Short mmCIF file of C-alpha atoms in Angstrom, two decimals:
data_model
loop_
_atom_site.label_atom_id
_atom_site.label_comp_id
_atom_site.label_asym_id
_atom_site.label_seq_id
_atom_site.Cartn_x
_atom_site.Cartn_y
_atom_site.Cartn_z
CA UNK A 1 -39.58 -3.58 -16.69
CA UNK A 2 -42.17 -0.99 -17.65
CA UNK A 3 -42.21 1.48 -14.86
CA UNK A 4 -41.01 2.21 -11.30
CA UNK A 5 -42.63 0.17 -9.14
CA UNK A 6 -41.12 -2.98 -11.70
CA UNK A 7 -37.79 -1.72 -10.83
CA UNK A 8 -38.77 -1.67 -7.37
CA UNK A 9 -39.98 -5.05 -6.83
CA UNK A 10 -36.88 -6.66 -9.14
CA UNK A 11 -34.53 -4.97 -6.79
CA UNK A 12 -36.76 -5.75 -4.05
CA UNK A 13 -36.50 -9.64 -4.88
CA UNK A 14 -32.98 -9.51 -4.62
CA UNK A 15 -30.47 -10.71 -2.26
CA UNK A 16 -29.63 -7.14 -1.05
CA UNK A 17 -25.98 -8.13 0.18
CA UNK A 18 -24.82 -8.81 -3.07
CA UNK A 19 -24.33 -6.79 -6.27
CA UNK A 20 -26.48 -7.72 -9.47
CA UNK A 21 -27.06 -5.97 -12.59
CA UNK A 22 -30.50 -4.90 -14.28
CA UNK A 23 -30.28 -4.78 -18.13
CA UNK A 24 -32.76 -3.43 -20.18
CA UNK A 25 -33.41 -4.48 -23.43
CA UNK A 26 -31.33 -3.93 -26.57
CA UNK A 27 -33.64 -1.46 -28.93
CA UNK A 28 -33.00 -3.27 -32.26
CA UNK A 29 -31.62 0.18 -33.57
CA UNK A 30 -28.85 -0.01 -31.26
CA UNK A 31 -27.65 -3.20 -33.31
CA UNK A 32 -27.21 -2.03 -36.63
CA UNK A 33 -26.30 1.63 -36.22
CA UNK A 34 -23.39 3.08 -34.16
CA UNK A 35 -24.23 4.13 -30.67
CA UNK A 36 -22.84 6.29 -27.76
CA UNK A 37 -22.71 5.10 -24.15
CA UNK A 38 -22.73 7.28 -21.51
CA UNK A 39 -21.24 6.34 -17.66
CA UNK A 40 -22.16 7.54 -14.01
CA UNK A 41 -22.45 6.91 -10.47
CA UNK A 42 -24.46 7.47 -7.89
CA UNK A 43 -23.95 6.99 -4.07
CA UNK A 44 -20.19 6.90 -3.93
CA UNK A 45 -20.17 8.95 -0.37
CA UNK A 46 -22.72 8.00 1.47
CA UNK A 47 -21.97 5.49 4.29
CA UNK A 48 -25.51 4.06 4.27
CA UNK A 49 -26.67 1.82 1.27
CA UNK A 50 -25.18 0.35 -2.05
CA UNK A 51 -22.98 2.47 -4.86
CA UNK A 52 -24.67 2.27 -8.34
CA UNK A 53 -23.19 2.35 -11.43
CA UNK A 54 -25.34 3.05 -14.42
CA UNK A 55 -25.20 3.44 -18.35
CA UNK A 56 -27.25 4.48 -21.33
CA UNK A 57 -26.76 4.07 -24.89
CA UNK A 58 -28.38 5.45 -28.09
CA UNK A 59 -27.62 5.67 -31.93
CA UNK A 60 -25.40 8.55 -32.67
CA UNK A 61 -27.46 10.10 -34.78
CA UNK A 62 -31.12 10.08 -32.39
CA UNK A 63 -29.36 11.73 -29.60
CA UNK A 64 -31.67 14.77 -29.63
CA UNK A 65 -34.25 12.31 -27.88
CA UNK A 66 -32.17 12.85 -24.90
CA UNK A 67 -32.56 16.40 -24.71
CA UNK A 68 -36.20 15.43 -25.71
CA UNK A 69 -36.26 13.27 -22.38
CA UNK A 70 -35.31 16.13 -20.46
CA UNK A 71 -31.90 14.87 -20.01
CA UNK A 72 -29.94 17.63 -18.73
CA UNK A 73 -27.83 18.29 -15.62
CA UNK A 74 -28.52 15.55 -13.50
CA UNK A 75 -27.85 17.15 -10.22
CA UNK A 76 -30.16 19.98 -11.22
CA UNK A 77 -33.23 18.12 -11.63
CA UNK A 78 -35.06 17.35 -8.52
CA UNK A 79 -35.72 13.69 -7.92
CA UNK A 80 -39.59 13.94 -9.23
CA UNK A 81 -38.18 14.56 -12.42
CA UNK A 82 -35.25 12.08 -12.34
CA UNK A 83 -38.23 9.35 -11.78
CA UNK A 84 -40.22 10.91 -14.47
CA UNK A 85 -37.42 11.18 -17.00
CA UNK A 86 -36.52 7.03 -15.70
CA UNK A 87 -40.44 6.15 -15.91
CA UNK A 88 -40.48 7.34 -19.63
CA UNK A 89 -37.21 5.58 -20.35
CA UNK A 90 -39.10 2.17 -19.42
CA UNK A 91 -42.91 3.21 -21.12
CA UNK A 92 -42.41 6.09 -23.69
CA UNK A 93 -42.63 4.12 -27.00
CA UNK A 94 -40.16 6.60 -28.69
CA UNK A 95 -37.32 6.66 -25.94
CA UNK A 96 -37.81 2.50 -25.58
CA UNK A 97 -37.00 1.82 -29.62
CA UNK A 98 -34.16 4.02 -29.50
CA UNK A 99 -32.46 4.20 -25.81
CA UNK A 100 -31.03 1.25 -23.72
CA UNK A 101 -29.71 1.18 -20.25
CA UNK A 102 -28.22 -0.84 -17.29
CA UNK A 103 -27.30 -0.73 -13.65
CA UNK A 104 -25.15 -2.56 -11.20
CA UNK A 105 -26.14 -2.07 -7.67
CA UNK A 106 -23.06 -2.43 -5.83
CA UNK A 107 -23.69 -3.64 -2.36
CA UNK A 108 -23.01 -1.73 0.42
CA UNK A 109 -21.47 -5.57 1.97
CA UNK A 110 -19.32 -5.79 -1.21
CA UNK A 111 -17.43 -1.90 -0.83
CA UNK A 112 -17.00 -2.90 3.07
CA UNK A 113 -15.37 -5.99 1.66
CA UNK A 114 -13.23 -4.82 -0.63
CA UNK A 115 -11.92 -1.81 1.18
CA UNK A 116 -11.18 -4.29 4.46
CA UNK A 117 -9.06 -7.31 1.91
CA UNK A 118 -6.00 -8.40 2.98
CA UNK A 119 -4.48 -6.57 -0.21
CA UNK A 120 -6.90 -3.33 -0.12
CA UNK A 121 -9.15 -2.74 -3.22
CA UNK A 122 -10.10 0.85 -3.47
CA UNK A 123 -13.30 2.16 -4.20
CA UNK A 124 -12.13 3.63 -7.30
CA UNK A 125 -11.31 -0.09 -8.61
CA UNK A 126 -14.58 -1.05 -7.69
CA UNK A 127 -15.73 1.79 -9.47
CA UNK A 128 -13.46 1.55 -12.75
CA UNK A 129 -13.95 -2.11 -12.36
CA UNK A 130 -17.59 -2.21 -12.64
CA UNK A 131 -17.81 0.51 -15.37
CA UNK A 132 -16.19 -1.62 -17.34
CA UNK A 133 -18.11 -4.90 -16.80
CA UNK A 134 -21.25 -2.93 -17.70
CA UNK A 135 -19.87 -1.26 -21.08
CA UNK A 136 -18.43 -5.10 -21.93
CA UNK A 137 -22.21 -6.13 -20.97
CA UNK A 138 -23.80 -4.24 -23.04
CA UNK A 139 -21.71 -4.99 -26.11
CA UNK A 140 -21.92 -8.99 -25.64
CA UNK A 141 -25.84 -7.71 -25.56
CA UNK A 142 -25.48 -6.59 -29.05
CA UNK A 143 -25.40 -3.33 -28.89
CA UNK A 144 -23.20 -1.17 -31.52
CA UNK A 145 -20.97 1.32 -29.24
CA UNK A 146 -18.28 2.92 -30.86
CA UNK A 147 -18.07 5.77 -28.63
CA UNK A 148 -17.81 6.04 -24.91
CA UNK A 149 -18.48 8.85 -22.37
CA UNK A 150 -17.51 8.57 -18.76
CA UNK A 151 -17.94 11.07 -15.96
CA UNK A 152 -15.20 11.11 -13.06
CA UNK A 153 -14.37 12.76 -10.24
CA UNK A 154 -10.77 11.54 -10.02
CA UNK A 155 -8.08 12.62 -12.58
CA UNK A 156 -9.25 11.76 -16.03
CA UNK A 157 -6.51 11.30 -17.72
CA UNK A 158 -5.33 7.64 -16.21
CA UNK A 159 -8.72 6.42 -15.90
CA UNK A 160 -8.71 7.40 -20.10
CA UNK A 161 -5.75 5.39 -20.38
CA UNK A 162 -6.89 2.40 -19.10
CA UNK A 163 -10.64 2.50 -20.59
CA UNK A 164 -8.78 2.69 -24.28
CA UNK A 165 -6.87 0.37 -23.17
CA UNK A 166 -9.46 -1.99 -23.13
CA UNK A 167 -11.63 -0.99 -25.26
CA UNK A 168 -9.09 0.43 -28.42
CA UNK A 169 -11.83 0.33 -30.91
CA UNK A 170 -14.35 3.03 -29.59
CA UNK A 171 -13.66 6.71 -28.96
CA UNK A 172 -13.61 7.10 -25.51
CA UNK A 173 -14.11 10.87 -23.41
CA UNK A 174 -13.43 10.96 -19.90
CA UNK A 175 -13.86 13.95 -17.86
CA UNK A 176 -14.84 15.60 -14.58
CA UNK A 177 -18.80 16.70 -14.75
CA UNK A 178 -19.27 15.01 -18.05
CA UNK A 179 -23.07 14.51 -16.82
CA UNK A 180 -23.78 18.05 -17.14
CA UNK A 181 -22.09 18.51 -20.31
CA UNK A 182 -22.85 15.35 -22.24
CA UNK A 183 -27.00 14.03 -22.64
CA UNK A 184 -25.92 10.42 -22.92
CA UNK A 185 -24.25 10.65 -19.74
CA UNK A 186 -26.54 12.47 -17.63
CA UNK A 187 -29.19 10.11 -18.83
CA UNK A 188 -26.56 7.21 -17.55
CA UNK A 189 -26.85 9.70 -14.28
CA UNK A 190 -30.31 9.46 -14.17
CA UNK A 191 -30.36 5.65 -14.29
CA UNK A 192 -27.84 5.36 -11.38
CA UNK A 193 -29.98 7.53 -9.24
CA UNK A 194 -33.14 6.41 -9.40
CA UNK A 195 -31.84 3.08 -8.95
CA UNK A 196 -29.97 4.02 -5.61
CA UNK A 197 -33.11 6.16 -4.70
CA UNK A 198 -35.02 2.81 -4.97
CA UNK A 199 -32.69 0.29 -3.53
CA UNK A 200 -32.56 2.48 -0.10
CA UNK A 201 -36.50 2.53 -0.80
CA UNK A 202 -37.42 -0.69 -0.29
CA UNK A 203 -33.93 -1.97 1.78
CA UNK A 204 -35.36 -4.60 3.61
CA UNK A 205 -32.60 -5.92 6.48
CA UNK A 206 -31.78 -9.61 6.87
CA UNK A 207 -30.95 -8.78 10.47
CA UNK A 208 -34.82 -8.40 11.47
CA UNK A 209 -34.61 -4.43 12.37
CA UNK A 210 -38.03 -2.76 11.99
CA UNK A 211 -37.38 0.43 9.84
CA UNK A 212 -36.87 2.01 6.81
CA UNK A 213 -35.63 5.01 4.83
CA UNK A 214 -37.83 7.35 6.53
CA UNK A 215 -35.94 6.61 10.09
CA UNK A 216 -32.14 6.21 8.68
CA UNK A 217 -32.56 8.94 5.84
CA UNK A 218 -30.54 9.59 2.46
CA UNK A 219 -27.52 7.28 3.39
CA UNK A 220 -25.08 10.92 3.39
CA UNK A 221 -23.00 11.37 6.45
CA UNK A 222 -24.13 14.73 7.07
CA UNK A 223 -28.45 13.88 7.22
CA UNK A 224 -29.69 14.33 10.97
CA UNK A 225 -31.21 10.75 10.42
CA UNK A 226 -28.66 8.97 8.65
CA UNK A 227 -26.38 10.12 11.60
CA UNK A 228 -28.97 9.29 14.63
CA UNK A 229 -28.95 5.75 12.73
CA UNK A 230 -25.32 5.79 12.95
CA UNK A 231 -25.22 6.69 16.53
CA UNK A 232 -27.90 4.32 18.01
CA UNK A 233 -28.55 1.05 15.76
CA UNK A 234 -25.06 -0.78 17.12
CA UNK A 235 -24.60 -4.10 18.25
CA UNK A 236 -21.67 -4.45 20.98
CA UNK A 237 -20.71 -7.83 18.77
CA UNK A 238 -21.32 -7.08 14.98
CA UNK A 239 -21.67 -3.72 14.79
CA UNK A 240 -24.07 -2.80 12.32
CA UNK A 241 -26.39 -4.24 9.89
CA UNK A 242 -25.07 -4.83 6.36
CA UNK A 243 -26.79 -1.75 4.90
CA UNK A 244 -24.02 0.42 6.60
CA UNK A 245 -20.52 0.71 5.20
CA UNK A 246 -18.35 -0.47 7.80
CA UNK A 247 -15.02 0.82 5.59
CA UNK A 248 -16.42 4.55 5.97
CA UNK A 249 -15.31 6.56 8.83
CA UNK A 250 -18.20 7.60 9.87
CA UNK A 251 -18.83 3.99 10.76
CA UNK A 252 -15.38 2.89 12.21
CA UNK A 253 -15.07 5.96 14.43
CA UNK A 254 -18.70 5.16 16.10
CA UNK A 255 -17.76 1.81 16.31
CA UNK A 256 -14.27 2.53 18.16
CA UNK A 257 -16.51 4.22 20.93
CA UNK A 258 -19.04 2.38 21.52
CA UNK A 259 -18.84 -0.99 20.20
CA UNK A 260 -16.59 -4.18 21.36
CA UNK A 261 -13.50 -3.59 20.12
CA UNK A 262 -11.95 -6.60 17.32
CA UNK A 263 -8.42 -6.61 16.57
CA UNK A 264 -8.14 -8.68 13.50
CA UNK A 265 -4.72 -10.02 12.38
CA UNK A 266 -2.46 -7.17 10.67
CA UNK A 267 -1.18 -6.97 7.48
CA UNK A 268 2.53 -6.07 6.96
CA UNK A 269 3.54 -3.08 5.04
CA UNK A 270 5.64 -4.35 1.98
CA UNK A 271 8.08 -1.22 3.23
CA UNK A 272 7.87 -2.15 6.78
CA UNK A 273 11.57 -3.60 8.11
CA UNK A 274 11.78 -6.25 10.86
CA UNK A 275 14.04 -4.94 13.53
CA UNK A 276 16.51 -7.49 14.64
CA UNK A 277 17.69 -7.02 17.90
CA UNK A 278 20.95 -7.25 18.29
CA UNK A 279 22.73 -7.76 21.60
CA UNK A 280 25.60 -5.53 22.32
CA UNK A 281 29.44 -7.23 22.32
CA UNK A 282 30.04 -6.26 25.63
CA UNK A 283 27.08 -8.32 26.99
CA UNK A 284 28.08 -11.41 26.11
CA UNK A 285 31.63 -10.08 28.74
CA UNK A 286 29.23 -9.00 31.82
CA UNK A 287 27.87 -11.28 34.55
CA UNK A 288 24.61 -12.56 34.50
CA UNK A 289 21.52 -10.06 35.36
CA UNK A 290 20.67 -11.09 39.46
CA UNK A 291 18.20 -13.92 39.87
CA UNK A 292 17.88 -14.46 36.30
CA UNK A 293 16.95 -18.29 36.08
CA UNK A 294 17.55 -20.05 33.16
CA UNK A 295 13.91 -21.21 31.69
CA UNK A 296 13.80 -24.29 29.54
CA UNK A 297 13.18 -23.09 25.98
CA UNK A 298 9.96 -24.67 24.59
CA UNK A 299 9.96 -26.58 21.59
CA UNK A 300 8.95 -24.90 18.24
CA UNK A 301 6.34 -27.18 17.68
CA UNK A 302 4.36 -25.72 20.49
CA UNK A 303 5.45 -21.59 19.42
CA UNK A 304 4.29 -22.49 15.33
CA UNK A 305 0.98 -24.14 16.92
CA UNK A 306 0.03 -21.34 18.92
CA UNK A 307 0.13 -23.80 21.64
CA UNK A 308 0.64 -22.41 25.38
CA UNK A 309 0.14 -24.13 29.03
CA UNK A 310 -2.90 -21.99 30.13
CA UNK A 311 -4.97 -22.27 32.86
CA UNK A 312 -8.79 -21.47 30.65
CA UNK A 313 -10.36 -21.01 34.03
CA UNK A 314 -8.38 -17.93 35.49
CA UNK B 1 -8.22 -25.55 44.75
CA UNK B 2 -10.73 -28.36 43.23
CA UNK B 3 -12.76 -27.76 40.02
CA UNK B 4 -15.93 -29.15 40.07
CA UNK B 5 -18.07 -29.31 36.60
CA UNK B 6 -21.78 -29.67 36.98
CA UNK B 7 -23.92 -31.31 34.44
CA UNK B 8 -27.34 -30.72 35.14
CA UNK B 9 -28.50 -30.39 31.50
CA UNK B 10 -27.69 -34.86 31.60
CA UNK B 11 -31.02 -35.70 32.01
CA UNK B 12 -32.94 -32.78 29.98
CA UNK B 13 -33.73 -34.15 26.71
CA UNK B 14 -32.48 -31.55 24.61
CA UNK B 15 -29.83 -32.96 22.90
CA UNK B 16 -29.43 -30.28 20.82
CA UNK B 17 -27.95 -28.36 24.04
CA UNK B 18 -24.80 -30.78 23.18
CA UNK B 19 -24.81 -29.64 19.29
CA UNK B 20 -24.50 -25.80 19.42
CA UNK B 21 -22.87 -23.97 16.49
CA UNK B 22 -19.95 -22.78 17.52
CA UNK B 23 -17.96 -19.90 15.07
CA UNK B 24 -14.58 -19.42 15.49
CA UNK B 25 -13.23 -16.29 14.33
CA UNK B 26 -10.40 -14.68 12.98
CA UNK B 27 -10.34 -11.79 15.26
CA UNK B 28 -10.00 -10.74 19.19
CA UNK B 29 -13.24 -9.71 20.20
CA UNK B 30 -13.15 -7.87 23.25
CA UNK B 31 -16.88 -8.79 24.64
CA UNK B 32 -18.13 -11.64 26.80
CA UNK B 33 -21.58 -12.37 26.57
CA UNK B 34 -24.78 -13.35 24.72
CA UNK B 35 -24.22 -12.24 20.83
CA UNK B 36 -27.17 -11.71 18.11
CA UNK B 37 -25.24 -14.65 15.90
CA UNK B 38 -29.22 -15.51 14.65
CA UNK B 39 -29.57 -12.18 13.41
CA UNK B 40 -26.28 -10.66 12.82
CA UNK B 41 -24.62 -12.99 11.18
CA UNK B 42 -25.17 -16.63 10.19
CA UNK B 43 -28.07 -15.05 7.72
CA UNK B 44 -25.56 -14.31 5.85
CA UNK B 45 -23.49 -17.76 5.52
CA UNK B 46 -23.35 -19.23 2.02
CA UNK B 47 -22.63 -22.33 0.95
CA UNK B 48 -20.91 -23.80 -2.03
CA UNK B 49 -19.40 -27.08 -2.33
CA UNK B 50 -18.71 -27.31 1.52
CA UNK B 51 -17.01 -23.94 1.26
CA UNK B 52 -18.22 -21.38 3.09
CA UNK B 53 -18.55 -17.32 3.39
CA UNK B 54 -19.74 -14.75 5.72
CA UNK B 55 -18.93 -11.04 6.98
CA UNK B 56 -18.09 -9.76 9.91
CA UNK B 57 -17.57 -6.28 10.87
CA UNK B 58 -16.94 -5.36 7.09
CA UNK B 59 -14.68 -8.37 6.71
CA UNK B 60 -15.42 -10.73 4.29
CA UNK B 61 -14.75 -14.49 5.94
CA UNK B 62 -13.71 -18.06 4.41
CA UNK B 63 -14.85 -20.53 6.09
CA UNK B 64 -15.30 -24.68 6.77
CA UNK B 65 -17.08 -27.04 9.28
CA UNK B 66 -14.49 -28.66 11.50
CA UNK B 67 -14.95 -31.73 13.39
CA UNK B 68 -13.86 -32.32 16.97
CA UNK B 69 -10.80 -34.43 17.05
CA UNK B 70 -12.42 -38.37 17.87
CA UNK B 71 -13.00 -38.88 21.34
CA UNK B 72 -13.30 -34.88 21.82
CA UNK B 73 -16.35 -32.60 22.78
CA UNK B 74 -16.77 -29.39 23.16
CA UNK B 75 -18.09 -28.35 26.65
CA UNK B 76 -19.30 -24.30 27.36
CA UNK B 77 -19.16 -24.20 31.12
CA UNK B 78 -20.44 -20.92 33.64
CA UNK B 79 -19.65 -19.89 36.99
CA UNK B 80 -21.92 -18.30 38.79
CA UNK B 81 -19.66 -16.26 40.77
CA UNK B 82 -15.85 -16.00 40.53
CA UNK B 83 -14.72 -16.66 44.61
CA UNK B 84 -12.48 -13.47 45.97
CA UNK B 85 -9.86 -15.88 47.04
CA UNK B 86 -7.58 -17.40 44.84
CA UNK B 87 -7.01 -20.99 46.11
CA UNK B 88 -11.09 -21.39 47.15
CA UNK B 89 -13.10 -24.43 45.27
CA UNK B 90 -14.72 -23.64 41.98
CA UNK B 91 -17.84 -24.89 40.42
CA UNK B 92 -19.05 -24.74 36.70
CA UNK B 93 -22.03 -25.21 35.52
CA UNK B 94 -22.84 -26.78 32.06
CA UNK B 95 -24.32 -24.48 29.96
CA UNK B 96 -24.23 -26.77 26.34
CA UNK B 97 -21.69 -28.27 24.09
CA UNK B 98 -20.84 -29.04 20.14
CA UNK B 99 -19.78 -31.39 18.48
CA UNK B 100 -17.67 -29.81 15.50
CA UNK B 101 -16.71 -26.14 14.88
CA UNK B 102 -17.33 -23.81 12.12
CA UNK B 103 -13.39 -22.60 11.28
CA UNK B 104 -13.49 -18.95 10.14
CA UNK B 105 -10.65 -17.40 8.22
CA UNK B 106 -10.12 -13.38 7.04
CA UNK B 107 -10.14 -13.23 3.33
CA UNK B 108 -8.32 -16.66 3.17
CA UNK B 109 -9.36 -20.08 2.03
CA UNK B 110 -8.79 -22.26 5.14
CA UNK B 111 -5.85 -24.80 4.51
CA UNK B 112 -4.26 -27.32 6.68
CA UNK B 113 -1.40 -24.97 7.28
CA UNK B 114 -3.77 -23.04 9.67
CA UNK B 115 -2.51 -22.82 13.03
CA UNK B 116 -5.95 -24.51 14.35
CA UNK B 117 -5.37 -27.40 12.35
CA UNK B 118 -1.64 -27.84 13.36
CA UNK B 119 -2.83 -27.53 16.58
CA UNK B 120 -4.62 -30.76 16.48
CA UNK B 121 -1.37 -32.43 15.60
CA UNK B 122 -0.49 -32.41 19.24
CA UNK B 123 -3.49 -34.45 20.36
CA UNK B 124 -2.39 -37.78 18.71
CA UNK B 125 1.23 -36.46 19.88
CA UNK B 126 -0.10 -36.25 23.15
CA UNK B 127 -1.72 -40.03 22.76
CA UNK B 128 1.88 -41.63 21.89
CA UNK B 129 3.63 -40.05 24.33
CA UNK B 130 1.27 -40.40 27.18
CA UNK B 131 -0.85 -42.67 26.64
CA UNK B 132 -0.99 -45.90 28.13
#
């Protein structure tokens, strides 16, 4: 992986409904002297397109190389520059012997998936989940991380908890807007970006529709395109391609209008009580209801099979 | 009232008219009619030591091939036109067939405690109590 269009065609050659992770190499630096990782994400709202999670790692003591990058605010730099600062990440001699990085493109199939289980998974464990896979990644890797930085935009302080948790030997920072205040983290930013910038680049869909990024737009629920997409590319019987989140929304509301509705089985609330019915005392004293003939009760081999006299042709 | 079934697809020789992939799935779909299955969703079957997965609407599916009970086929029959009246003569038409279904579940490995399966119970039920 040397430049853009390398990232590009590897995420282009994959199975786009699935996640996957791309993994740079380990700068040999990174092995013997203790580094800093860095943690972001990119497309958490949008209702188009995969989430991606992305970190970067360094020695301690070459971070200015970050700021020599250009690795500042992430959501200040205009996406020219996030490519250029990415592009020199996978050519620039200096930034490749001393800066590593990896990505896990989190399918936009897998989020529908695990927001619509039978016991719900959130998107923050998705999230927390696959920060965590990637730090323990790049560790079995070889890389020497003894301290962590994660950006959030839920409270910090659990999410803190459970990262040292895991990981008790590294220092580990969580906080809100830690990309803007922390290099190694807004270089993590960068990564998950560019990658998500990409992946919606060359989305190719499985289901045979003719069109790309510049008919269904950034992904975000508010972009005129991304919402004409929304609003037109339904079908009455699956709904939408696999590049939309169904979980979002944006997505079930459309649906509910103007798609066939599905009614799939429902999950009881653990707090939810059954009501018995009870019959009143004084029921059991008071003539029969008029005309009420006594049916033959079936047998509950035929109620536990589902099993019904039916007439299919009706 | 009479049924009447018409088979005119008999004599065709597409026999694979009589082995259509049928999906049953874990939900109430409230459509009737042609579906983009091609497209939409068996793309996205996978495979793995006769266990199966898919999506639908969002939903992630389990799923295994099922055969037809022995002696069983499935028939997919049309009408034309329903008749106004309720005790007029019918007539189907044959539109195709299978031979074994592919047994969706929602997020659950199918088991032999699904109701589908149970259900088959009652044909060899059936057999002992009425048949000859």
């Amino acid at each position: 992986m040397s430049s853009l269009q390398d990232i590009q065609n590897i995420i282009k050659a994959k199975d786009n409904t699935r996640n996957y992770v791309n993994l740079s190499g380990i700068p040999s630096i990174c092995k013997s002297k203790p580094c800093m990782l860095g943690v972001d994400e990119a497309g958490r709202g949008p209702v188009l397109g995969p989430m991606v999670y992305g970190v970067a790692f360094c020695p301690i003591e070459k971070k200015s190389i970050l700021e020599d990058l250009g690795c500042a605010d992430s959501k200040a730099l205009t996406e020219e520059k996030r490519d250029e600062i990415f592009s020199k990440m996978l050519a620039q001699v200096d930034a490749l012997n001393s800066v590593g990085w990896a990505a896990e493109v989190i399918s936009p199939n897998y989020i529908s998936n695990s927001m619509y289980k039978r016991a719900k998974h959130s998107l923050n464990e998705v999230s927390m989940n696959s920060a965590i896979d990637l730090i323990k990644k790049v560790a079995e890797s070889g890389a020497n991380i003894t301290e962590v930085y994660v950006d959030t935009v839920g409270p910090p302080e659990k999410y803190q908890a459970k990262l040292c948790a895991i990981f008790p030997d590294y220092k580990i920072i969580v906080a809100k807007k830690a990309d803007s205040i922390y290099p190694i983290v807004s270089a993590a930013s960068i990564v998950a970006k560019v990658t998500r910038d990409h992946a919606l680049k060359v989305w190719r869909f499985t289901e045979g529709l003719e069109m790309d990024y510049t008919e269904f737009g950034s992904g975000y629920p508010g972009d005129p395109l991304t919402k004409k997409f929304i609003r037109e590319q339904i079908d009455s019987v699956f709904g939408y391609p696999l590049l939309v989140r169904f979980s979002w929304s944006t997505a079930e509301n459309m649906l509910k209008e103007k798609a066939a509705i599905c009614t799939f089985e429902e999950i009881d609330d653990e707090d939810s009580t059954k009501k018995v019915k009870t019959k009143l005392i004084s029921s059991f004293f008071a003539p029969p209801p008029e005309n009420s003939v006594k049916t033959r009760k079936r047998h509950k081999f035929f109620d536990e099979r589902y099993l019904r006299m039916t007439n299919a042709f009706e | 009232m009479s049924i009447q079934v018409e088979n005119n697809l008999k004599k065709g020789d597409n026999k694979d008219i009589f082995e259509q992939r049928a999906h049953y799935m874990p939900c109430k779909i409230e459509e009737d009619g042609v579906a983009n299955v091609n497209k939409y969703f068996e793309p996205h079957i996978t495979e793995k030591d006769g266990e199966l997965t898919a999506s639908f609407r969002g939903h992630s599916l389990d799923g295994v091939k099922m055969l037809l009970p022995d002696g069983y086929r499935g028939l997919v029959v049309t009408e034309v036109k329903k008749p106004l009246a309720e005790d007029a003569d019918r007539r189907f038409q044959v539109a195709g067939g299978f031979k074994e279904i592919i047994y969706w579940n929602w997020d659950k490995k199918p088991s032999k405690n699904d109701n589908l399966v149970k259900a088959m119970d009652w044909i060899d039920i059936a057999e002992a109590i009425h048949g000859d």
